[in-house]
XYZ file of N, CA, C and O in Angstrom:
752
model
N -31.212 7.646 -18.191
C -29.518 7.144 -18.931
C -30.122 6.277 -19.886
O -29.406 5.567 -20.800
N -31.010 4.903 -19.039
C -31.322 3.874 -19.774
C -32.276 4.245 -20.919
O -32.333 3.121 -21.732
N -33.318 4.872 -20.497
C -34.156 5.815 -21.419
C -33.422 5.552 -22.948
O -33.863 5.778 -24.329
N -32.319 6.835 -22.567
C -31.511 7.063 -24.182
C -31.123 6.077 -24.692
O -30.937 5.838 -25.770
N -31.078 4.880 -24.066
C -30.288 3.733 -24.889
C -31.035 2.940 -25.115
O -30.358 2.191 -26.507
N -31.821 2.796 -24.679
C -33.083 1.533 -25.075
C -33.604 2.499 -26.275
O -33.748 1.627 -27.541
N -33.835 4.093 -26.118
C -33.797 4.560 -27.676
C -32.703 4.636 -28.508
O -33.250 5.041 -29.625
N -31.566 4.712 -28.447
C -30.570 4.699 -28.925
C -30.276 5.900 -30.045
O -30.176 6.092 -30.921
N -30.957 6.880 -29.121
C -30.917 8.291 -29.384
C -29.483 9.030 -29.788
O -28.446 9.029 -29.212
N -29.262 9.196 -31.227
C -28.215 9.668 -31.631
C -27.595 10.768 -30.748
O -26.318 10.752 -30.322
N -28.462 11.783 -30.284
C -27.693 12.820 -29.367
C -26.956 12.675 -28.154
O -26.545 13.363 -26.919
N -27.774 11.241 -27.765
C -27.303 10.695 -26.124
C -25.797 10.609 -26.198
O -25.369 10.905 -24.714
N -25.090 10.346 -27.189
C -23.532 10.045 -26.567
C -22.812 11.385 -26.478
O -22.261 11.484 -25.487
N -23.289 12.357 -26.766
C -23.066 13.600 -26.523
C -23.195 14.330 -25.356
O -22.325 14.709 -24.185
N -24.536 14.031 -24.507
C -24.992 13.989 -23.186
C -24.028 13.395 -22.324
O -23.652 13.593 -21.081
N -24.122 11.881 -22.596
C -23.136 11.152 -21.729
C -22.001 11.587 -21.471
O -21.406 11.270 -20.472
N -21.321 11.731 -22.685
C -19.902 12.497 -22.414
C -19.794 13.380 -21.645
O -18.619 13.104 -20.904
N -20.811 14.000 -21.267
C -20.701 15.288 -20.895
C -20.986 15.160 -19.256
O -20.263 15.558 -18.402
N -21.337 14.071 -19.130
C -21.721 13.172 -17.436
C -20.381 12.593 -16.942
O -20.717 12.491 -15.892
N -19.468 12.725 -17.874
C -17.678 11.952 -17.775
C -17.178 12.998 -16.601
O -16.436 12.541 -16.120
N -17.599 14.469 -16.990
C -17.605 15.152 -16.201
C -18.146 15.591 -14.966
O -17.835 16.275 -13.495
N -18.787 14.565 -14.465
C -19.878 15.132 -13.418
C -18.697 14.396 -11.769
O -17.930 13.671 -11.756
N -19.239 15.203 -10.421
C -18.632 14.841 -9.367
C -18.986 13.557 -8.838
O -18.138 12.380 -7.989
N -19.890 13.145 -9.285
C -21.159 12.036 -8.903
C -20.546 10.859 -9.583
O -20.658 10.414 -10.333
N -19.586 9.874 -9.060
C -18.824 8.593 -9.190
C -20.083 7.948 -9.736
O -19.953 7.126 -10.938
N -20.836 7.329 -9.306
C -21.606 6.626 -9.562
C -22.564 6.859 -10.681
O -23.017 5.953 -11.819
N -22.681 8.056 -11.473
C -23.556 8.703 -12.350
C -22.377 8.678 -13.712
O -22.999 8.268 -14.788
N -21.456 8.724 -13.139
C -19.933 8.300 -14.364
C -20.156 6.980 -14.620
O -20.165 7.071 -15.693
N -20.174 6.585 -13.482
C -20.250 4.625 -13.932
C -21.434 4.759 -15.120
O -21.304 3.639 -16.223
N -22.115 4.689 -14.388
C -23.912 4.960 -15.428
C -23.601 5.334 -16.516
O -24.222 4.420 -17.681
N -22.910 6.445 -17.124
C -23.009 6.532 -17.947
C -22.244 6.005 -19.016
O -22.123 6.035 -20.476
N -20.631 5.976 -18.355
C -19.627 4.840 -18.806
C -20.585 3.407 -19.642
O -19.919 2.726 -20.842
N -21.518 2.731 -18.706
C -22.002 1.763 -19.270
C -22.835 2.200 -20.222
O -22.783 1.256 -21.114
N -23.604 3.123 -20.336
C -24.029 3.575 -21.276
C -23.839 4.005 -22.881
O -23.955 3.318 -23.694
N -22.564 4.504 -22.676
C -22.080 4.229 -24.365
C -21.301 2.784 -24.456
O -21.503 2.862 -25.447
N -21.104 2.075 -23.432
C -20.483 0.905 -23.956
C -21.593 0.312 -24.613
O -21.759 -0.530 -26.076
N -22.919 0.795 -24.106
C -24.148 -0.100 -24.797
C -24.138 0.533 -26.307
O -25.139 0.334 -27.044
N -23.919 1.612 -26.384
C -23.919 2.518 -27.349
C -23.769 2.415 -29.158
O -23.066 2.512 -29.478
N -21.923 1.916 -28.596
C -21.084 1.606 -29.003
C -20.335 2.778 -29.912
O -20.189 2.100 -31.183
N -20.552 3.787 -29.947
C -19.877 4.403 -30.497
C -18.366 4.692 -30.164
O -17.557 5.173 -29.277
N -17.453 4.418 -31.063
C -15.797 4.121 -30.987
C -15.155 5.024 -31.770
O -14.079 4.876 -32.516
N -15.624 6.357 -32.132
C -14.992 7.171 -32.896
C -14.189 8.047 -32.083
O -14.341 7.647 -31.117
N -13.065 8.325 -32.970
C -12.025 9.042 -32.253
C -12.011 9.842 -31.180
O -11.732 10.028 -29.870
N -13.355 10.901 -31.599
C -13.207 12.289 -30.589
C -14.137 11.185 -29.377
O -13.723 12.214 -28.086
N -14.882 10.769 -29.229
C -15.687 10.022 -28.265
C -14.798 8.732 -27.436
O -14.777 9.672 -26.261
N -13.948 8.749 -28.149
C -12.996 7.424 -27.668
C -11.705 8.498 -26.920
O -11.454 8.267 -25.355
N -11.762 9.490 -27.317
C -10.590 10.985 -26.779
C -11.129 11.277 -25.412
O -10.487 11.311 -23.990
N -12.512 11.492 -25.681
C -13.367 11.754 -23.941
C -13.284 11.149 -23.258
O -13.191 11.074 -21.972
N -13.762 9.949 -23.574
C -13.803 8.534 -22.431
C -12.275 8.305 -21.924
O -11.913 8.158 -20.859
N -11.434 8.638 -22.302
C -10.009 8.766 -22.028
C -9.706 9.065 -20.850
O -8.764 9.003 -19.791
N -10.447 10.246 -21.015
C -9.672 11.807 -20.238
C -10.226 11.002 -18.689
O -9.909 11.539 -17.943
N -10.953 10.092 -18.642
C -11.707 9.434 -17.535
C -10.635 8.571 -16.855
O -10.920 8.231 -15.683
N -9.486 8.780 -17.397
C -8.395 7.567 -16.617
C -8.305 8.123 -15.583
O -7.030 7.685 -14.556
N -7.879 9.629 -15.438
C -7.406 10.078 -14.226
C -8.023 10.079 -13.516
O -7.629 11.132 -12.270
N -9.435 9.813 -13.439
C -10.112 9.861 -12.411
C -9.678 9.020 -10.942
O -8.966 8.102 -11.093
N -9.781 9.595 -9.769
C -9.470 9.115 -8.805
C -10.137 7.493 -8.029
O -9.509 6.929 -7.245
N -11.052 7.876 -8.591
C -12.190 6.246 -7.834
C -11.759 4.925 -9.426
O -11.837 5.291 -10.718
N -11.034 4.350 -8.570
C -10.873 3.202 -9.314
C -11.550 2.475 -10.239
O -11.215 1.785 -10.943
N -12.692 2.761 -9.679
C -14.451 1.798 -10.257
C -14.331 2.150 -11.567
O -14.724 1.719 -12.549
N -13.958 3.474 -11.670
C -14.551 4.528 -12.888
C -13.038 4.300 -13.908
O -13.499 4.219 -14.927
N -11.662 4.265 -13.084
C -10.862 3.614 -14.172
C -10.776 2.100 -15.096
O -10.493 2.210 -15.924
N -11.480 1.283 -14.111
C -11.538 0.356 -14.397
C -12.529 0.020 -15.629
O -12.496 -0.208 -16.442
N -14.031 0.886 -15.116
C -15.088 0.468 -16.290
C -14.484 1.558 -17.735
O -14.358 0.822 -18.618
N -13.518 2.226 -17.493
C -12.717 3.270 -18.494
C -11.890 1.824 -19.754
O -12.167 1.873 -20.638
N -11.262 1.325 -19.160
C -10.466 0.740 -19.504
C -11.427 -0.564 -20.089
O -10.858 -0.958 -21.239
N -12.377 -1.157 -19.545
C -13.060 -2.363 -20.204
C -13.930 -1.667 -21.313
O -13.822 -2.013 -22.561
N -14.172 -0.641 -21.139
C -15.298 0.037 -22.296
C -14.120 0.322 -23.302
O -14.336 0.031 -24.545
N -12.818 0.916 -23.220
C -12.052 1.060 -24.414
C -11.683 -0.274 -25.300
O -11.525 -0.143 -26.094
N -11.458 -1.120 -24.066
C -10.910 -2.660 -24.798
C -12.160 -2.764 -25.867
O -12.355 -3.329 -26.627
N -13.608 -3.218 -25.117
C -14.683 -3.608 -25.763
C -14.962 -2.621 -27.257
O -15.507 -3.065 -27.990
N -14.686 -1.090 -27.386
C -14.982 -0.558 -27.863
C -14.543 -1.097 -29.235
O -14.671 -0.726 -30.478
N -12.993 -1.431 -28.987
C -11.870 -1.735 -30.126
C -11.873 -0.526 -31.123
O -11.049 -1.165 -32.269
N -11.203 0.374 -30.726
C -10.649 1.562 -31.361
C -9.142 1.273 -30.767
O -8.566 2.149 -29.593
N -8.418 1.177 -32.056
C -6.890 0.933 -31.725
C -6.463 1.544 -32.108
O -4.921 1.767 -30.942
N -6.838 3.087 -31.874
C -5.552 4.269 -31.348
C -5.813 4.518 -30.303
O -4.877 5.439 -30.072
N -6.307 3.706 -29.063
C -6.080 4.109 -28.189
C -4.791 3.408 -26.968
O -4.570 3.328 -26.253
N -4.052 2.527 -28.228
C -3.080 1.506 -27.589
C -2.090 2.568 -26.859
O -1.413 1.917 -25.725
N -1.587 3.484 -27.705
C -0.474 4.551 -27.049
C -1.354 5.259 -25.505
O -0.168 5.625 -24.600
N -2.143 5.143 -25.622
C -2.595 5.985 -24.412
C -2.785 4.698 -23.014
O -2.741 5.368 -22.001
N -2.934 3.877 -23.632
C -3.248 2.083 -22.468
C -1.991 2.082 -21.971
O -1.919 1.810 -20.801
N -1.144 1.850 -22.736
C 0.541 1.392 -22.149
C 0.752 1.720 -21.145
O 1.673 1.100 -20.389
N 0.689 3.519 -20.782
C 1.728 3.769 -19.523
C 1.691 3.431 -18.411
O 1.527 3.001 -17.304
N -0.061 3.025 -18.218
C -0.586 2.487 -17.275
C -0.642 1.035 -16.906
O 0.011 0.366 -15.776
N 0.357 0.417 -17.687
C 0.722 -1.241 -17.170
C 1.861 -0.948 -16.274
O 2.413 -1.473 -15.558
N 2.889 0.052 -16.228
C 3.589 0.372 -15.103
C 3.048 0.707 -14.023
O 4.228 0.820 -12.943
N 2.097 0.730 -13.984
C 1.427 0.613 -12.347
C 1.381 -0.573 -11.564
O -0.002 -1.251 -11.604
N 2.550 -1.010 -10.993
C 2.411 -2.059 -10.412
C 2.017 -2.298 -8.715
O 2.214 -3.377 -8.303
N 1.314 -1.359 -8.239
C 1.000 -1.394 -7.129
C -0.172 -2.221 -7.261
O -0.587 -2.694 -8.008
N -0.300 -2.678 -5.691
C -1.586 -3.535 -5.727
C -2.159 -3.460 -4.626
O -1.549 -2.315 -3.689
N -3.489 -3.330 -4.665
C -4.306 -2.880 -3.771
C -5.213 -4.157 -3.241
O -6.249 -4.198 -4.634
N -5.828 -4.047 -2.584
C -6.155 -5.328 -2.032
C -6.569 -6.285 -2.944
O -7.329 -7.439 -3.424
N -5.119 -6.873 -2.683
C -4.626 -8.112 -3.782
C -4.866 -7.983 -5.278
O -5.060 -8.871 -6.141
N -5.055 -6.673 -5.919
C -5.692 -6.620 -7.272
C -4.308 -5.647 -7.826
O -4.030 -4.625 -7.539
N -3.417 -6.077 -9.031
C -2.747 -5.004 -9.692
C -3.418 -4.108 -10.122
O -4.380 -4.287 -11.192
N -2.597 -2.731 -9.897
C -3.283 -1.828 -10.857
C -3.581 -1.841 -12.481
O -3.779 -1.381 -13.381
N -2.634 -2.545 -12.548
C -2.188 -1.944 -14.007
C -2.664 -3.512 -14.703
O -3.008 -3.451 -15.809
N -3.581 -4.655 -13.966
C -4.320 -5.030 -15.047
C -5.247 -5.093 -15.969
O -5.684 -5.298 -16.921
N -6.453 -4.130 -15.212
C -7.843 -3.551 -16.433
C -6.560 -3.118 -17.567
O -7.418 -3.386 -18.898
N -5.730 -2.331 -17.646
C -4.750 -1.557 -18.860
C -4.410 -2.781 -20.016
O -4.618 -3.061 -20.655
N -4.018 -4.010 -18.968
C -3.402 -5.321 -19.891
C -4.511 -5.872 -20.067
O -4.314 -5.954 -21.712
N -5.646 -5.959 -19.662
C -6.580 -6.694 -20.094
C -7.427 -5.926 -22.134
O -7.762 -6.344 -22.449
N -7.313 -4.687 -20.950
C -8.050 -3.694 -22.325
C -7.343 -4.290 -23.526
O -7.159 -3.948 -24.591
N -5.490 -3.686 -23.699
C -4.682 -3.792 -24.686
C -4.805 -5.290 -25.068
O -4.872 -5.380 -26.429
N -5.052 -6.227 -24.513
C -5.112 -7.644 -24.715
C -6.233 -8.018 -26.401
O -6.672 -8.004 -26.824
N -7.820 -7.221 -25.448
C -8.757 -6.916 -26.048
C -8.657 -6.683 -27.618
O -9.384 -6.584 -28.603
N -7.902 -5.016 -27.725
C -7.547 -4.611 -28.032
C -6.651 -5.150 -29.427
O -6.059 -4.958 -30.404
N -6.288 -6.540 -29.063
C -5.320 -7.064 -30.161
C -3.560 -6.903 -30.035
O -2.713 -6.931 -30.615
N -3.146 -6.442 -29.102
C -2.084 -5.207 -28.275
C -1.332 -6.980 -27.459
O -0.620 -6.276 -26.401
N -1.817 -7.957 -27.137
C -1.300 -8.464 -26.074
C 0.071 -8.868 -26.054
O 1.069 -9.233 -25.013
N 0.599 -8.860 -27.500
C 2.171 -9.030 -27.242
C 2.866 -8.255 -26.679
O 4.136 -7.666 -26.219
N 2.239 -6.259 -26.577
C 2.648 -5.264 -26.140
C 2.940 -5.547 -24.517
O 3.905 -6.072 -23.624
N 1.914 -6.372 -24.071
C 1.154 -6.341 -22.728
C 2.670 -7.620 -22.428
O 3.707 -7.581 -21.241
N 2.630 -8.920 -22.963
C 3.835 -9.710 -22.454
C 5.237 -9.168 -22.663
O 6.056 -9.728 -21.842
N 5.820 -8.741 -23.998
C 6.725 -8.449 -23.612
C 7.493 -6.717 -22.410
O 8.308 -7.200 -22.040
N 6.768 -6.261 -22.099
C 6.296 -6.005 -21.097
C 6.334 -5.912 -20.067
O 7.449 -6.119 -19.225
N 5.946 -7.076 -20.087
C 6.164 -7.723 -18.367
C 7.052 -8.859 -18.492
O 7.774 -8.679 -17.311
N 7.631 -8.917 -19.620
C 9.089 -9.783 -19.598
C 10.423 -9.139 -19.487
O 10.842 -9.313 -18.768
N 10.172 -7.860 -19.563
C 11.126 -6.619 -19.156
C 11.154 -6.428 -18.333
O 12.511 -6.324 -17.416
N 9.996 -6.268 -17.396
C 9.659 -5.678 -15.844
C 10.251 -6.702 -14.855
O 10.738 -6.560 -14.146
N 9.465 -7.726 -15.315
C 9.461 -8.963 -14.234
C 10.625 -9.607 -14.279
O 11.048 -10.094 -13.297
N 11.049 -10.217 -15.767
C 12.278 -10.788 -15.610
C 13.554 -10.918 -16.043
O 14.518 -10.993 -16.237
N 13.229 -8.966 -16.538
C 14.569 -8.381 -17.108
C 15.145 -8.857 -18.262
O 16.377 -8.630 -18.606
N 14.466 -9.157 -18.810
C 14.852 -9.411 -20.495
C 14.575 -8.616 -21.502
O 13.884 -8.354 -21.860
N 15.813 -7.986 -21.782
C 16.100 -7.113 -22.307
C 15.836 -7.114 -23.930
O 15.368 -6.067 -24.470
N 15.941 -8.156 -24.264
C 15.852 -8.766 -25.451
C 14.464 -8.094 -26.321
O 14.345 -8.081 -27.209
N 13.324 -8.413 -25.371
C 11.608 -7.756 -25.313
C 11.658 -6.056 -25.265
O 10.655 -5.961 -26.570
N 12.856 -5.397 -25.788
C 12.565 -3.845 -25.875
C 12.764 -3.715 -27.279
O 11.774 -3.013 -27.778
N 13.172 -4.539 -28.590
C 13.102 -4.815 -30.104
C 11.314 -4.596 -30.205
O 11.111 -3.383 -30.996
N 10.916 -5.535 -29.552
C 9.385 -5.448 -29.774
C 8.636 -4.421 -29.317
O 7.648 -3.825 -29.663
N 9.279 -3.678 -28.303
C 8.432 -2.474 -27.403
C 8.422 -1.100 -28.459
O 8.260 -0.050 -28.023
N 9.655 -1.040 -29.025
C 10.392 -0.110 -29.834
C 8.885 1.064 -30.699
O 9.555 2.406 -30.457
N 8.025 0.378 -31.206
C 7.058 1.230 -31.908
C 6.733 1.632 -31.176
O 5.805 3.407 -31.807
N 6.602 1.892 -29.944
C 5.495 2.636 -28.553
C 6.765 3.000 -27.700
O 6.111 3.062 -26.626
N 7.765 3.789 -28.012
C 9.306 3.933 -27.293
C 8.403 4.767 -26.331
O 8.673 4.849 -25.242
N 7.409 5.874 -26.636
C 7.490 6.744 -25.775
C 6.538 6.190 -24.960
O 6.987 6.774 -22.953
N 5.324 5.781 -24.895
C 4.309 5.519 -23.800
C 5.083 4.414 -22.980
O 4.684 4.492 -21.878
N 5.763 4.140 -23.557
C 6.743 2.202 -22.939
C 7.771 2.782 -21.732
O 7.803 2.428 -20.889
N 8.706 3.937 -22.166
C 9.077 4.659 -21.643
C 8.342 5.564 -20.547
O 8.461 5.566 -19.002
N 7.081 5.950 -20.705
C 6.242 6.837 -19.401
C 5.996 5.126 -18.463
O 6.023 5.777 -17.290
N 5.531 4.437 -18.817
C 4.874 2.948 -18.246
C 6.235 2.478 -17.301
O 6.170 2.263 -16.156
N 7.478 2.392 -17.942
C 8.860 2.141 -17.494
C 8.847 3.191 -16.373
O 9.078 2.635 -15.319
N 8.911 4.511 -16.347
C 9.244 5.452 -15.331
C 7.508 5.226 -14.143
O 7.985 5.283 -13.011
N 6.939 4.754 -14.665
C 5.897 4.466 -13.695
C 6.332 3.133 -12.666
O 6.333 3.059 -11.463
N 6.921 1.968 -13.580
C 7.489 0.745 -12.773
C 8.438 1.539 -12.259
O 8.274 0.264 -10.855
N 8.838 2.089 -11.570
C 10.232 2.502 -11.286
C 9.210 2.670 -9.320
O 10.076 2.765 -8.610
N 8.215 3.035 -9.528
C 7.523 3.109 -8.371
C 7.252 1.775 -7.610
O 6.500 1.629 -6.916
N 7.394 0.373 -8.246
C 7.379 -0.759 -7.608
C 7.711 -0.899 -6.232
O 8.779 -0.490 -6.134
N 7.080 -1.557 -4.856
C 7.466 -2.179 -4.272
C 8.883 -3.454 -4.284
O 9.249 -3.169 -2.963
N 8.957 -3.526 -5.490
C 9.478 -5.175 -5.878
C 11.465 -4.224 -6.336
O 11.177 -3.460 -7.081
N 11.948 -4.900 -5.500
C 13.559 -3.879 -6.180
C 14.261 -4.807 -7.521
O 14.933 -4.256 -8.055
N 13.598 -5.982 -7.410
C 13.796 -6.789 -9.088
C 12.852 -5.639 -10.276
O 13.360 -5.346 -11.103
N 11.761 -5.174 -9.916
C 11.129 -4.702 -10.975
C 11.646 -3.216 -11.026
O 12.023 -2.945 -12.052
N 12.350 -2.802 -10.114
C 13.279 -1.085 -10.009
C 14.332 -1.425 -10.640
O 14.976 -0.928 -11.556
N 14.603 -2.340 -10.370
C 16.121 -2.947 -11.152
C 15.823 -3.341 -12.635
O 17.116 -2.710 -13.361
N 15.115 -3.817 -12.646
C 14.857 -4.302 -14.688
C 14.066 -3.033 -15.095
O 14.935 -3.060 -16.364
N 13.823 -2.301 -14.345
C 13.226 -1.280 -15.554
C 14.278 -0.130 -15.047
O 14.225 0.301 -16.555
N 14.769 0.065 -14.473
C 16.458 1.101 -14.168
C 17.431 0.330 -15.719
O 17.778 1.494 -16.668
N 17.476 -0.774 -15.765
C 18.326 -1.094 -16.742
C 17.593 -1.155 -18.258
O 18.695 -0.812 -19.179
N 16.270 -1.360 -18.243
C 15.860 -0.911 -19.832
C 15.573 0.284 -19.865
O 15.689 0.529 -20.990
N 15.461 1.288 -19.072
C 15.497 2.931 -19.363
C 17.208 2.810 -19.773
O 17.287 4.097 -20.686
N 17.850 2.622 -19.023
C 19.354 2.466 -19.539
C 19.784 2.000 -20.831
O 20.161 3.027 -21.547
N 19.361 0.815 -21.410
C 19.353 0.415 -22.829
C 18.597 1.356 -24.065
O 19.583 1.375 -25.040
N 17.707 1.936 -23.755
C 17.072 2.854 -24.760
C 17.762 4.571 -24.321
O 17.154 5.245 -24.721
N 18.336 4.307 -23.570
C 18.784 6.229 -23.282
C 17.692 6.714 -23.102
O 17.989 7.779 -23.585
N 16.892 6.551 -22.160
C 15.800 7.339 -22.234
C 15.786 8.358 -21.132
O 15.607 8.535 -19.904
N 16.077 9.463 -21.635
C 16.671 10.640 -20.904
C 15.450 11.041 -20.339
O 15.381 12.126 -19.393
N 14.554 10.896 -21.171
C 12.734 11.393 -20.442
C 12.915 10.981 -19.653
O 11.825 11.538 -18.457
N 13.407 9.870 -19.133
C 13.034 9.662 -17.465
C 13.492 9.871 -16.255
O 14.067 9.058 -15.291
N 14.748 10.909 -16.822
C 16.091 11.029 -16.147
C 15.240 11.943 -14.785
O 15.905 11.401 -13.425
N 14.133 12.383 -14.802
C 13.813 13.218 -13.219
C 13.323 11.770 -12.724
O 13.542 11.946 -11.513
N 12.944 11.198 -13.004
C 11.999 9.766 -12.033
C 13.484 9.196 -11.561
O 13.316 8.513 -10.305
N 14.110 8.958 -12.288
C 15.212 8.062 -12.104
C 16.479 8.587 -11.002
O 17.013 8.273 -9.984
N 16.215 10.236 -11.021
C 17.089 10.857 -9.738
C 16.433 10.750 -8.658
O 17.106 10.324 -7.763
N 15.414 10.724 -9.336
C 14.199 10.838 -7.389
C 14.611 9.569 -6.476
O 14.290 8.872 -5.609
N 14.665 8.307 -7.425
C 15.342 6.901 -7.209
C 16.744 7.040 -6.796
O 16.317 5.631 -6.324
N 17.477 7.496 -7.455
C 18.763 7.052 -6.678
C 19.265 7.269 -5.791
O 19.799 6.196 -5.431
N 19.069 7.772 -4.434
C 19.139 7.900 -3.069
C 18.759 6.100 -2.591
O 19.802 5.244 -2.250
N 17.681 5.761 -2.986
C 17.204 4.632 -3.013
C 17.349 3.436 -3.370
O 17.725 2.166 -2.610
N 17.981 3.910 -4.969
C 18.856 2.841 -5.382
C 20.262 2.598 -4.929
O 20.578 0.980 -4.779
N 20.756 3.414 -4.182
C 21.936 3.072 -4.037
C 22.449 2.179 -2.726
O 23.498 1.185 -2.722
N 21.254 2.677 -2.051
C 21.040 1.489 -1.096
C 20.617 0.577 -1.028
O 20.863 -0.668 0.088
N 19.893 0.175 -2.063
C 19.035 -0.950 -2.309
C 19.195 -2.218 -3.069
O 19.027 -3.142 -3.082
N 19.822 -1.631 -4.292
C 20.170 -2.395 -5.697
C 21.337 -3.100 -5.854
O 22.240 -2.311 -5.211
N 21.557 -3.594 -6.669
C 22.748 -4.437 -6.964
C 23.828 -3.250 -7.178
O 23.528 -2.566 -8.525
N 25.528 -3.829 -7.441
C 25.707 -3.150 -8.073
C 25.559 -3.038 -9.528
O 26.286 -1.920 -9.954
N 25.281 -4.044 -10.356
C 24.883 -4.283 -11.668
C 23.829 -3.101 -12.200
O 24.160 -3.030 -13.383
N 22.637 -2.662 -11.399
C 22.008 -1.934 -11.421
C 22.042 -0.574 -11.927
O 21.875 0.096 -12.328
N 23.219 -0.120 -10.696
C 23.685 1.050 -10.492
C 24.266 1.647 -11.481
O 24.614 2.722 -12.093
């Protein structure tokens, strides 16, 4: 892999993208590293890299977010936004952080700030700023319903209600029993 990078072989990108399908996590990480060195930000390559966002290995997902931010192809912004809603914390690490950093590198920091203002503080005035990305934001809000903090869930439910986001109804229904017992009357 390193030899292909040193030679800047034109066909290397195709082979490296193919390696992203490997079951070997270290091989995939090495391929992502090499793709970053070759800096091919074409829509086709970026789309193939995005497929690795569903990898079960957190290290791979983190590297993909980093690479997408570094490549600078803004077409991935709608693909990254849903990951802002992953508010779980694992070993002191917020799972949405790599997506937020990638979006900031792509010049979409205002989306990150607006999303967190809605979810963390319940400031629904920021929904207007998020409206151009309505569909991926609704997906992010639906993911945020899995937060362990009742404030996040309450703020998220209020945002989905404000947008009449029927797309999120299945997820909202699954949270209904929990919400009835744990959320304030205003959020219900």
